[in-house]
Amino acid sequence: MVVSYSLELGVVTPRTQRIFDLAHETGALLHGEFTLASGRKSDHYFEGKRLTLYPEGAYLIGKEIFERLSNIDVDSIGGLVLGAFPIITAVALVSHEEGKPIPSFIVREQPKEHGTRKKIEGHFIKGSKVAIVDDVITTGGSVLKAIKAVEEEGCEVVKVIVIVDRHEGGSELLRREGYDFEAIINLPPSGEASISESSETKGGVKEGILPR
Amino acid sequence: MSLQKLREGLKKGFYLDNLYELARICRSMALDTTSPAPFFIMEYIFLDIVQHWEGKPLLVEDAKLVEAKIMEALEGLIEGLVADAPSEEVFSLLNRIVSDYLIVFP
């Protein structure tokens, strides 16, 4: 089998290529010159929910993340509202279908103001091994909020997976802190984007370009 | 909060985080003066731009276009307030801001 790579996907598989294509088809991933909320300029824009709330997108993301967790000892999967919500639901559904259920939980930005005042909702066990997911990582703020919340409850974060890494410092920070981090799609900083042009496939794997 | 802060904030340009900050400065100044109308109107404008832009891809050229259309009027008003311009002049500057704004976001 020919193993191929692209700058955006690393090792390209039919599924990751389809996720990448679908990100464009659903309008989740746009290319152009954008002003971000922080004032930074970017040559791409990613709106994760357009992908994760699309039926095929939800299914493929669920399958991809489930497989990336399949060799890891993990008790549950969670993340910060709102970006992580459709992702953990998709993974939970796939895990049930595959007969290896992974329970899920959500982390609120702020604790509930009434009733239980919980910050973490769902199937969450204190002191357990958890995976944290999100749709996109930029500076890492959202992911770190979720990590901090579960670590305060004695949990060990065994994996962090995002759909898109914008390479604006967040993933670098997490790796420096020792977290096992993965992104499905990597968007290089402005001016360095280089999309795979090849459409030939060999052995079911699409040929791309080698990372430079 | 001071007009100087508002002036400095405007120089940073229009993007979501800064628009929220500009609105916050205006609200604070409106609460701290006996003539709150200019600040209250500017706060409304900044937050209204946020409403148009938040949660959507914002092209650099679109942001620059809005800046180009209303920045001059905003700066004019701030200079008028710094110079303690007569209320008729401030009213006229406010009308210009609102007119320019309504051209961009009718």
mmCIF file of C-alpha atoms in Angstrom:
data_model
loop_
_atom_site.group_PDB
_atom_site.id
_atom_site.type_symbol
_atom_site.label_atom_id
_atom_site.label_comp_id
_atom_site.label_asym_id
_atom_site.label_seq_id
_atom_site.Cartn_x
_atom_site.Cartn_y
_atom_site.Cartn_z
ATOM 1 C CA MET A 1 0.000 0.000 0.000
ATOM 2 C CA VAL A 2 1.277 3.454 -0.879
ATOM 3 C CA VAL A 3 1.284 5.709 2.148
ATOM 4 C CA SER A 4 0.779 9.301 1.233
ATOM 5 C CA TYR A 5 0.930 12.535 3.120
ATOM 6 C CA SER A 6 -0.364 16.030 2.916
ATOM 7 C CA LEU A 7 0.529 19.099 4.880
ATOM 8 C CA GLU A 8 -3.040 19.324 6.151
ATOM 9 C CA LEU A 9 -3.786 15.674 6.940
ATOM 10 C CA GLY A 10 -0.437 14.041 7.698
ATOM 11 C CA VAL A 11 -0.983 10.439 6.633
ATOM 12 C CA VAL A 12 -3.876 10.657 4.188
ATOM 13 C CA THR A 13 -6.573 8.018 4.451
ATOM 14 C CA PRO A 14 -9.800 7.938 2.439
ATOM 15 C CA ARG A 15 -11.676 8.991 5.576
ATOM 16 C CA THR A 16 -9.468 11.945 6.518
ATOM 17 C CA GLN A 17 -9.455 13.065 2.881
ATOM 18 C CA ARG A 18 -13.266 12.898 2.836
ATOM 19 C CA ILE A 19 -13.452 14.892 6.094
ATOM 20 C CA PHE A 20 -11.160 17.496 4.534
ATOM 21 C CA ASP A 21 -13.225 17.645 1.330
ATOM 22 C CA LEU A 22 -16.459 17.768 3.319
ATOM 23 C CA ALA A 23 -15.126 20.672 5.372
ATOM 24 C CA HIS A 24 -14.989 22.607 2.099
ATOM 25 C CA GLU A 25 -18.282 21.277 0.733
ATOM 26 C CA THR A 26 -20.209 22.234 3.882
ATOM 27 C CA GLY A 27 -18.644 25.700 3.986
ATOM 28 C CA ALA A 28 -16.951 24.884 7.289
ATOM 29 C CA LEU A 29 -13.527 25.623 5.833
ATOM 30 C CA LEU A 30 -13.146 28.725 3.715
ATOM 31 C CA HIS A 31 -10.067 30.173 2.107
ATOM 32 C CA GLY A 32 -9.504 33.899 1.716
ATOM 33 C CA GLU A 33 -8.198 36.774 3.797
ATOM 34 C CA PHE A 34 -10.076 36.866 7.093
ATOM 35 C CA THR A 35 -9.962 39.044 10.179
ATOM 36 C CA LEU A 36 -10.322 36.892 13.289
ATOM 37 C CA ALA A 37 -12.039 37.971 16.523
ATOM 38 C CA SER A 38 -8.630 38.665 18.026
ATOM 39 C CA GLY A 39 -7.732 40.979 15.157
ATOM 40 C CA ARG A 40 -5.253 38.524 13.702
ATOM 41 C CA LYS A 41 -5.371 37.931 9.980
ATOM 42 C CA SER A 42 -5.755 34.459 8.582
ATOM 43 C CA ASP A 43 -5.966 32.987 5.108
ATOM 44 C CA HIS A 44 -8.556 30.454 6.222
ATOM 45 C CA TYR A 45 -11.693 30.365 8.333
ATOM 46 C CA PHE A 46 -13.066 27.289 10.073
ATOM 47 C CA GLU A 47 -16.538 27.021 11.515
ATOM 48 C CA GLY A 48 -16.556 23.554 13.046
ATOM 49 C CA LYS A 49 -20.266 23.243 13.621
ATOM 50 C CA ARG A 50 -20.960 23.380 9.878
ATOM 51 C CA LEU A 51 -19.010 20.122 9.657
ATOM 52 C CA THR A 52 -19.885 18.408 12.938
ATOM 53 C CA LEU A 53 -23.614 19.101 12.619
ATOM 54 C CA TYR A 54 -23.723 17.766 9.050
ATOM 55 C CA PRO A 55 -24.798 14.080 8.980
ATOM 56 C CA GLU A 56 -21.843 12.685 7.034
ATOM 57 C CA GLY A 57 -19.446 14.994 8.854
ATOM 58 C CA ALA A 58 -20.694 13.913 12.283
ATOM 59 C CA TYR A 59 -20.458 10.246 11.318
ATOM 60 C CA LEU A 60 -16.951 10.468 9.856
ATOM 61 C CA ILE A 61 -15.630 12.571 12.737
ATOM 62 C CA GLY A 62 -17.150 10.087 15.193
ATOM 63 C CA LYS A 63 -15.526 7.152 13.370
ATOM 64 C CA GLU A 64 -12.158 8.877 13.082
ATOM 65 C CA ILE A 65 -11.919 9.879 16.724
ATOM 66 C CA PHE A 66 -13.255 6.510 17.917
ATOM 67 C CA GLU A 67 -10.491 4.751 15.964
ATOM 68 C CA ARG A 68 -7.835 7.113 17.286
ATOM 69 C CA LEU A 69 -8.961 6.186 20.804
ATOM 70 C CA SER A 70 -9.297 2.461 20.168
ATOM 71 C CA ASN A 71 -5.781 1.580 21.354
ATOM 72 C CA ILE A 72 -5.903 3.765 24.420
ATOM 73 C CA ASP A 73 -7.179 2.993 27.888
ATOM 74 C CA VAL A 74 -9.854 5.680 28.164
ATOM 75 C CA ASP A 75 -12.946 5.731 30.397
ATOM 76 C CA SER A 76 -14.841 8.615 28.824
ATOM 77 C CA ILE A 77 -14.654 11.477 26.331
ATOM 78 C CA GLY A 78 -15.628 15.091 26.828
ATOM 79 C CA GLY A 79 -15.035 18.709 26.009
ATOM 80 C CA LEU A 80 -16.146 22.260 26.442
ATOM 81 C CA VAL A 81 -19.567 23.395 25.246
ATOM 82 C CA LEU A 82 -20.450 24.191 22.479
ATOM 83 C CA GLY A 83 -17.775 23.051 20.058
ATOM 84 C CA ALA A 84 -17.222 19.614 21.587
ATOM 85 C CA PHE A 85 -20.904 18.742 21.995
ATOM 86 C CA PRO A 86 -21.663 17.277 18.545
ATOM 87 C CA ILE A 87 -18.254 15.590 18.460
ATOM 88 C CA ILE A 88 -18.645 13.647 21.699
ATOM 89 C CA THR A 89 -22.179 12.672 20.703
ATOM 90 C CA ALA A 90 -20.891 11.324 17.394
ATOM 91 C CA VAL A 91 -18.122 9.355 19.108
ATOM 92 C CA ALA A 92 -20.565 7.944 21.661
ATOM 93 C CA LEU A 93 -22.911 6.757 18.874
ATOM 94 C CA VAL A 94 -20.093 5.146 16.886
ATOM 95 C CA SER A 95 -18.668 3.513 20.010
ATOM 96 C CA HIS A 96 -22.047 1.934 20.741
ATOM 97 C CA GLU A 97 -22.344 0.700 17.169
ATOM 98 C CA GLU A 98 -18.840 -0.790 17.405
ATOM 99 C CA GLY A 99 -19.657 -2.561 20.657
ATOM 100 C CA LYS A 100 -17.035 -0.647 22.652
ATOM 101 C CA PRO A 101 -19.069 2.109 24.294
ATOM 102 C CA ILE A 102 -17.244 5.264 25.352
ATOM 103 C CA PRO A 103 -19.422 7.345 27.696
ATOM 104 C CA SER A 104 -19.285 11.102 27.269
ATOM 105 C CA PHE A 105 -19.551 14.301 29.252
ATOM 106 C CA ILE A 106 -19.608 18.040 28.662
ATOM 107 C CA VAL A 107 -17.788 20.793 30.499
ATOM 108 C CA ARG A 108 -19.639 24.074 30.984
ATOM 109 C CA GLU A 109 -17.914 27.436 30.610
ATOM 110 C CA GLN A 110 -19.469 28.412 33.951
ATOM 111 C CA PRO A 111 -20.984 26.137 36.599
ATOM 112 C CA LYS A 112 -24.792 25.853 36.496
ATOM 113 C CA GLU A 113 -26.289 28.806 38.362
ATOM 114 C CA HIS A 114 -29.081 26.755 39.924
ATOM 115 C CA GLY A 115 -29.716 23.234 41.171
ATOM 116 C CA THR A 116 -26.587 21.086 41.322
ATOM 117 C CA ARG A 117 -24.194 23.892 40.233
ATOM 118 C CA LYS A 118 -22.288 21.276 38.264
ATOM 119 C CA LYS A 119 -19.553 22.290 35.868
ATOM 120 C CA ILE A 120 -19.278 18.832 34.306
ATOM 121 C CA GLU A 121 -22.398 17.024 33.086
ATOM 122 C CA GLY A 122 -22.928 13.499 31.820
ATOM 123 C CA HIS A 123 -20.994 10.282 32.332
ATOM 124 C CA PHE A 124 -17.977 11.480 34.200
ATOM 125 C CA ILE A 125 -16.122 9.654 36.948
ATOM 126 C CA LYS A 126 -13.731 11.492 39.226
ATOM 127 C CA GLY A 127 -10.179 10.173 38.982
ATOM 128 C CA SER A 128 -10.784 8.408 35.657
ATOM 129 C CA LYS A 129 -8.861 8.492 32.369
ATOM 130 C CA VAL A 130 -10.434 10.859 29.876
ATOM 131 C CA ALA A 131 -9.995 12.143 26.341
ATOM 132 C CA ILE A 132 -10.722 15.794 25.563
ATOM 133 C CA VAL A 133 -11.975 16.899 22.152
ATOM 134 C CA ASP A 134 -12.827 20.168 20.446
ATOM 135 C CA ASP A 135 -13.632 21.331 16.937
ATOM 136 C CA VAL A 136 -10.730 23.761 16.590
ATOM 137 C CA ILE A 137 -7.672 24.838 18.519
ATOM 138 C CA THR A 138 -6.183 28.291 18.119
ATOM 139 C CA THR A 139 -4.424 29.560 21.230
ATOM 140 C CA GLY A 140 -5.735 26.625 23.257
ATOM 141 C CA GLY A 141 -8.044 28.513 25.621
ATOM 142 C CA SER A 142 -11.143 26.311 25.248
ATOM 143 C CA VAL A 143 -9.253 23.027 25.359
ATOM 144 C CA LEU A 144 -7.279 24.126 28.413
ATOM 145 C CA LYS A 145 -10.489 25.125 30.217
ATOM 146 C CA ALA A 146 -11.841 21.602 29.690
ATOM 147 C CA ILE A 147 -8.538 20.016 30.724
ATOM 148 C CA LYS A 148 -8.325 22.122 33.886
ATOM 149 C CA ALA A 149 -11.921 21.277 34.826
ATOM 150 C CA VAL A 150 -11.369 17.506 34.639
ATOM 151 C CA GLU A 151 -7.932 17.623 36.240
ATOM 152 C CA GLU A 152 -9.456 19.485 39.192
ATOM 153 C CA GLU A 153 -11.615 16.377 39.597
ATOM 154 C CA GLY A 154 -8.537 14.145 39.717
ATOM 155 C CA CYS A 155 -8.764 12.878 36.133
ATOM 156 C CA GLU A 156 -5.892 12.014 33.862
ATOM 157 C CA VAL A 157 -6.134 13.436 30.334
ATOM 158 C CA VAL A 158 -4.789 10.621 28.172
ATOM 159 C CA LYS A 159 -5.543 12.176 24.776
ATOM 160 C CA VAL A 160 -6.536 15.499 23.236
ATOM 161 C CA ILE A 161 -8.029 15.445 19.735
ATOM 162 C CA VAL A 162 -9.274 18.373 17.683
ATOM 163 C CA ILE A 163 -10.649 18.486 14.151
ATOM 164 C CA VAL A 164 -8.614 21.533 13.105
ATOM 165 C CA ASP A 165 -5.331 22.832 14.453
ATOM 166 C CA ARG A 166 -4.820 26.407 13.345
ATOM 167 C CA HIS A 167 -1.213 26.390 14.605
ATOM 168 C CA GLU A 168 -1.583 29.640 16.508
ATOM 169 C CA GLY A 169 0.200 28.373 19.615
ATOM 170 C CA GLY A 170 -2.430 26.135 21.226
ATOM 171 C CA SER A 171 -1.200 22.731 20.076
ATOM 172 C CA GLU A 172 2.415 23.725 20.725
ATOM 173 C CA LEU A 173 1.455 24.737 24.262
ATOM 174 C CA LEU A 174 -0.362 21.454 24.934
ATOM 175 C CA ARG A 175 2.565 19.394 23.661
ATOM 176 C CA ARG A 176 4.968 21.411 25.802
ATOM 177 C CA GLU A 177 2.725 20.663 28.789
ATOM 178 C CA GLY A 178 3.080 16.963 27.978
ATOM 179 C CA TYR A 179 -0.384 16.202 26.587
ATOM 180 C CA ASP A 180 -0.796 13.609 23.846
ATOM 181 C CA PHE A 181 -2.299 15.860 21.168
ATOM 182 C CA GLU A 182 -3.626 15.065 17.694
ATOM 183 C CA ALA A 183 -5.420 17.067 15.011
ATOM 184 C CA ILE A 184 -7.300 15.597 12.073
ATOM 185 C CA ILE A 185 -6.676 18.649 9.871
ATOM 186 C CA ASN A 186 -3.678 20.948 10.198
ATOM 187 C CA LEU A 187 -3.979 24.440 8.825
ATOM 188 C CA PRO A 188 -0.548 25.985 8.554
ATOM 189 C CA PRO A 189 -0.131 29.668 9.423
ATOM 190 C CA SER A 190 -0.906 32.255 6.748
ATOM 191 C CA GLY A 191 1.179 32.051 3.633
ATOM 192 C CA GLU A 192 2.233 28.435 4.129
ATOM 193 C CA ALA A 193 -0.935 26.621 3.082
ATOM 194 C CA SER A 194 -0.328 24.048 0.414
ATOM 195 C CA ILE A 195 -3.212 21.852 -0.610
ATOM 196 C CA SER A 196 -2.562 18.449 -2.111
ATOM 197 C CA GLU A 197 -3.254 18.692 -5.828
ATOM 198 C CA SER A 198 -3.048 15.024 -6.729
ATOM 199 C CA SER A 199 -6.279 13.153 -7.298
ATOM 200 C CA GLU A 200 -4.694 9.808 -8.143
ATOM 201 C CA THR A 201 -5.356 6.997 -5.749
ATOM 202 C CA LYS A 202 -3.293 3.892 -5.157
ATOM 203 C CA GLY A 203 -4.392 1.080 -2.876
ATOM 204 C CA GLY A 204 -7.353 3.088 -1.678
ATOM 205 C CA VAL A 205 -5.151 5.864 -0.387
ATOM 206 C CA LYS A 206 -5.044 9.215 -2.054
ATOM 207 C CA GLU A 207 -1.603 10.455 -3.072
ATOM 208 C CA GLY A 208 -0.606 13.785 -1.664
ATOM 209 C CA ILE A 209 2.550 15.743 -1.104
ATOM 210 C CA LEU A 210 5.231 15.023 1.415
ATOM 211 C CA PRO A 211 5.484 17.441 4.301
ATOM 212 C CA ARG A 212 8.282 19.953 3.826
ATOM 213 C CA MET B 1 -11.840 55.558 31.282
ATOM 214 C CA SER B 2 -10.894 58.468 29.080
ATOM 215 C CA LEU B 3 -11.295 59.838 25.593
ATOM 216 C CA GLN B 4 -7.627 59.025 25.101
ATOM 217 C CA LYS B 5 -8.368 55.329 25.680
ATOM 218 C CA LEU B 6 -11.200 55.490 23.206
ATOM 219 C CA ARG B 7 -8.937 57.179 20.670
ATOM 220 C CA GLU B 8 -6.247 54.531 21.166
ATOM 221 C CA GLY B 9 -8.829 51.769 20.900
ATOM 222 C CA LEU B 10 -10.119 53.121 17.591
ATOM 223 C CA LYS B 11 -6.598 53.122 16.178
ATOM 224 C CA LYS B 12 -6.481 49.329 16.660
ATOM 225 C CA GLY B 13 -9.216 48.972 14.044
ATOM 226 C CA PHE B 14 -12.424 47.004 13.851
ATOM 227 C CA TYR B 15 -12.396 43.380 14.934
ATOM 228 C CA LEU B 16 -14.694 41.596 17.390
ATOM 229 C CA ASP B 17 -12.592 41.673 20.566
ATOM 230 C CA ASN B 18 -11.738 45.342 20.041
ATOM 231 C CA LEU B 19 -15.321 46.293 19.247
ATOM 232 C CA TYR B 20 -16.405 44.736 22.545
ATOM 233 C CA GLU B 21 -13.638 46.669 24.291
ATOM 234 C CA LEU B 22 -14.646 49.935 22.596
ATOM 235 C CA ALA B 23 -18.268 49.350 23.626
ATOM 236 C CA ARG B 24 -17.145 48.688 27.193
ATOM 237 C CA ILE B 25 -15.167 51.950 27.278
ATOM 238 C CA CYS B 26 -18.139 53.875 25.884
ATOM 239 C CA ARG B 27 -20.544 52.368 28.431
ATOM 240 C CA SER B 28 -18.162 53.250 31.238
ATOM 241 C CA MET B 29 -17.811 56.821 29.961
ATOM 242 C CA ALA B 30 -21.568 57.192 29.467
ATOM 243 C CA LEU B 31 -22.070 56.265 33.118
ATOM 244 C CA ASP B 32 -19.472 58.799 34.187
ATOM 245 C CA THR B 33 -20.711 61.984 32.525
ATOM 246 C CA THR B 34 -23.701 64.291 32.486
ATOM 247 C CA SER B 35 -23.668 64.160 28.659
ATOM 248 C CA PRO B 36 -23.864 60.420 27.992
ATOM 249 C CA ALA B 37 -25.554 60.531 24.561
ATOM 250 C CA PRO B 38 -22.414 60.459 22.340
ATOM 251 C CA PHE B 39 -20.943 57.532 24.263
ATOM 252 C CA PHE B 40 -24.249 55.710 24.393
ATOM 253 C CA ILE B 41 -24.656 56.048 20.621
ATOM 254 C CA MET B 42 -21.088 54.929 19.942
ATOM 255 C CA GLU B 43 -21.583 51.916 22.227
ATOM 256 C CA TYR B 44 -24.715 51.008 20.305
ATOM 257 C CA ILE B 45 -22.860 51.274 16.992
ATOM 258 C CA PHE B 46 -19.939 49.095 18.139
ATOM 259 C CA LEU B 47 -22.266 46.416 19.473
ATOM 260 C CA ASP B 48 -24.410 46.560 16.355
ATOM 261 C CA ILE B 49 -21.347 45.915 14.197
ATOM 262 C CA VAL B 50 -20.568 42.928 16.451
ATOM 263 C CA GLN B 51 -24.095 41.625 15.829
ATOM 264 C CA HIS B 52 -23.487 41.788 12.092
ATOM 265 C CA TRP B 53 -20.095 40.099 12.247
ATOM 266 C CA GLU B 54 -20.124 37.605 15.106
ATOM 267 C CA GLY B 55 -20.164 33.913 14.228
ATOM 268 C CA LYS B 56 -19.497 34.565 10.547
ATOM 269 C CA PRO B 57 -16.360 34.672 8.439
ATOM 270 C CA LEU B 58 -15.193 38.274 8.257
ATOM 271 C CA LEU B 59 -13.212 39.120 5.159
ATOM 272 C CA VAL B 60 -10.382 41.584 5.725
ATOM 273 C CA GLU B 61 -11.677 43.780 2.891
ATOM 274 C CA ASP B 62 -15.182 43.917 4.430
ATOM 275 C CA ALA B 63 -13.769 44.976 7.798
ATOM 276 C CA LYS B 64 -11.620 47.611 6.118
ATOM 277 C CA LEU B 65 -14.593 48.903 4.135
ATOM 278 C CA VAL B 66 -16.662 49.464 7.286
ATOM 279 C CA GLU B 67 -13.679 51.096 8.973
ATOM 280 C CA ALA B 68 -13.130 53.395 6.007
ATOM 281 C CA LYS B 69 -16.783 54.463 5.950
ATOM 282 C CA ILE B 70 -17.254 55.393 9.592
ATOM 283 C CA MET B 71 -13.833 55.809 11.218
ATOM 284 C CA GLU B 72 -13.408 59.419 10.105
ATOM 285 C CA ALA B 73 -16.766 60.404 11.591
ATOM 286 C CA LEU B 74 -15.973 58.626 14.871
ATOM 287 C CA GLU B 75 -12.587 60.307 15.114
ATOM 288 C CA GLY B 76 -14.231 63.643 14.340
ATOM 289 C CA LEU B 77 -16.669 63.195 17.194
ATOM 290 C CA ILE B 78 -13.932 62.249 19.639
ATOM 291 C CA GLU B 79 -11.869 65.282 18.649
ATOM 292 C CA GLY B 80 -14.978 67.413 19.096
ATOM 293 C CA LEU B 81 -15.503 66.005 22.584
ATOM 294 C CA VAL B 82 -11.833 66.506 23.458
ATOM 295 C CA ALA B 83 -12.095 70.139 22.333
ATOM 296 C CA ASP B 84 -15.299 70.519 24.368
ATOM 297 C CA ALA B 85 -17.191 71.548 21.236
ATOM 298 C CA PRO B 86 -20.584 73.252 21.589
ATOM 299 C CA SER B 87 -23.523 70.871 21.857
ATOM 300 C CA GLU B 88 -24.837 71.869 18.387
ATOM 301 C CA GLU B 89 -21.540 70.786 16.845
ATOM 302 C CA VAL B 90 -21.506 67.523 18.817
ATOM 303 C CA PHE B 91 -25.069 66.870 17.664
ATOM 304 C CA SER B 92 -24.038 67.492 14.072
ATOM 305 C CA LEU B 93 -21.024 65.131 14.436
ATOM 306 C CA LEU B 94 -23.313 62.480 15.905
ATOM 307 C CA ASN B 95 -25.689 62.828 12.979
ATOM 308 C CA ARG B 96 -22.787 62.298 10.599
ATOM 309 C CA ILE B 97 -21.740 59.106 12.392
ATOM 310 C CA VAL B 98 -25.257 57.728 12.325
ATOM 311 C CA SER B 99 -25.706 58.672 8.647
ATOM 312 C CA ASP B 100 -22.401 57.048 7.667
ATOM 313 C CA TYR B 101 -23.251 53.982 9.738
ATOM 314 C CA LEU B 102 -26.678 53.620 8.128
ATOM 315 C CA ILE B 103 -25.067 53.711 4.682
ATOM 316 C CA VAL B 104 -22.850 50.755 5.644
ATOM 317 C CA PHE B 105 -25.539 48.804 7.509
ATOM 318 C CA PRO B 106 -28.887 50.083 6.174
#
